Amino acid sequence: MSGHTSSYEPTSRWGKWFDERLPIARLVHGSFVAFPTPRNLNYLWTFGGILMFCLVAQIITGIVLAMHYQPSDTAAFNSIEHIRRDVNYGWMIRNMHAVGASMFFIAVYIHIFRGLYYGSYKAPREVLWILGVIILLVMMATAFLGYTLPWGQMSFWGVTVITNLFSALDTIYQGLGTGIVEWLWGGYSVSGVTLNRFFSLHYLLPFVLTGIVILHVWALHVVGQNNPTGLELKEPSEAVPMHPYATSKDIVGLFAFLLLFAWFVFFMPDYLGHADNYNEANPLVTPPHIVPEWYFLPFYAILRAFTGSFLGIPLGSYAKLLGVIAMFAAIAILAFAPWLDTSRVRSAKYRPLFKWAFWAFAFTCVALGYLGAKPAEGVYVLWAQIFTVLYFAYFLVAMPVLGLIETPKKLPRSINEAVLGPDAAAAAAKH
Amino acid sequence: MTSHVDDANRRDFLVVAGNAFAAVGAASLIWPFVQQMNPDASAKALASTEVDLAPVKEGQAITIMWRGKPVFIRNRTKDEIAAAEKVPLADLPDAEARNGALPAATPATDSNRVKSGHENWLVAVGICTHLGCIPKGQGMGDARGDFGGWFCPCHGSHYDTSGRIRRGPAPRNLDVPPYEFVSDTKIKIG
């Protein structure tokens, strides 16, 4: 799985026999034991391992829940309550799965911001980065489909609002959008038919996700890990074997993360959800305020920023279509970051101006999240429009322009120099 | 088998033809798997519904289900009809009637959204044309928005007494489904 050759040597006769026929132990040893890891990785680099844990945890808890859940419009809501009240440890496994979705997104957003800060998207890691963007998209689709399954009011109306986004295509070709929406629903409105197929797809996508994650890890092991200095590994002494060094650091990070995870699971399992979802879905009553889960809020704010006019520019009947395009573009633009950023310096640590742009972008995302939870009226709309412009400005203005006008700080000559200082680095290089 | 060149040409032709057939066959097999997701026969079978209007008094409204969607039926007062009729077309964000029984380009006058002789009855699909919420305004105490018709609480769209969008993010007037009066007090939708 890597360009790095494995130093694996089977010791037993049976080990040798098997290695000549299927070198899987060699593959694992080369990829996850002896694999050279930069010696200066900080705790932000533990989120890759944490995300692996999240994916496996969601799949295991999900498979168990599917043994007790009934994907029909008459039984779904009650079967969730059945799981919470009657099934042995059902309350715990359901909480792990529901909270686990939020934890997965906390970890993936930290992982993405880490990549943006340390320039992990730049050459030669473009394909690795793009695979990550695809993983984010598939994760979002999986989470959205899964949120339908409890069949509460917020499930039902969330699906109604989000699937209706496609009807915006009617502006381009009359009937195209409506046709797609009815195809997704399998009827003329969201119904049990829709729930059933969403369950099927919700079960499928995590395995698709696993496949893309394998490609992501493969790509990582071809180009090697980035690190806080953004410099490439130059000498063997700048790396340590992944096991036990990186793995033990990963485990410390994972345990800290699990403390937070367990806190939510056992003490406030519903804190990140909506009370309205404990009312069964009713096609005749719209909740007064439809809000997606927290991890979709920034994108929801961008969607709703496009009303009759955008910062004074009248949009007319294109408002809805533009909102939908902007929302998807907000995710898709991440994939272009490797080419939008013109600076050759990777890490923001050595980029005094870019560092400010990065933190302004982080604030923009939080602000959009806040606005996404507010009703789309009055001053909230104006702020959502301003922050939408700032969101795209980070990619389309800050990334290309700063790389051209900024004078980066002096880079250390090597990772060893950054970690040990110039003299010790020279000494370490000799060994 | 006259020559090697001839042989190669025949074989090329067979390979291309064979692959082309295989590709068309594989592509046509996709269709059933796409089509199975469209509304099925049982959903289409519920395509029309009859509604008795006799119990609905002037000023009252009822909501019935048609194809899984709510349909608003309002017995409009004289004032509401007058208000809807006197709106100039220039004031409407969506100038099309959106009446399933009329051609697409019909102007959105009130008379084009009701049946002549039954001007008091407004029948419209009760789904906001923005993102599919159910607008308020059917219940007696509901907020009816600034134009006396319906108000969508999700993203703030206001509809008038003819079900036409007047303000807010919704792009289109409420759809008028195809329907006919089978008697003076009974309609058939669909």
PDB file of C-alpha atoms in Angstrom, chain B residues 43-50 65-67 178 188-190:
ATOM      1  CA  ALA B  43     -49.314   5.742  -6.092  1.00  0.00           C
ATOM      2  CA  LYS B  44     -50.645   6.617  -9.551  1.00  0.00           C
ATOM      3  CA  ALA B  45     -53.942   4.797  -8.862  1.00  0.00           C
ATOM      4  CA  LEU B  46     -54.758   7.370  -6.189  1.00  0.00           C
ATOM      5  CA  ALA B  47     -54.470  10.095  -8.785  1.00  0.00           C
ATOM      6  CA  SER B  48     -57.998  11.529  -8.409  1.00  0.00           C
ATOM      7  CA  THR B  49     -60.170  12.385  -5.411  1.00  0.00           C
ATOM      8  CA  GLU B  50     -63.790  13.587  -5.038  1.00  0.00           C
ATOM      9  CA  MET B  65     -55.209  14.931   0.663  1.00  0.00           C
ATOM     10  CA  TRP B  66     -54.636  14.364  -3.045  1.00  0.00           C
ATOM     11  CA  ARG B  67     -51.702  12.227  -4.205  1.00  0.00           C
ATOM     12  CA  PRO B 178     -56.736  20.157 -12.459  1.00  0.00           C
ATOM     13  CA  LYS B 188     -63.234  15.920  -8.570  1.00  0.00           C
ATOM     14  CA  ILE B 189     -59.533  16.702  -8.306  1.00  0.00           C
ATOM     15  CA  GLY B 190     -57.109  15.066 -10.707  1.00  0.00           C
TER      16      GLY B 190
END
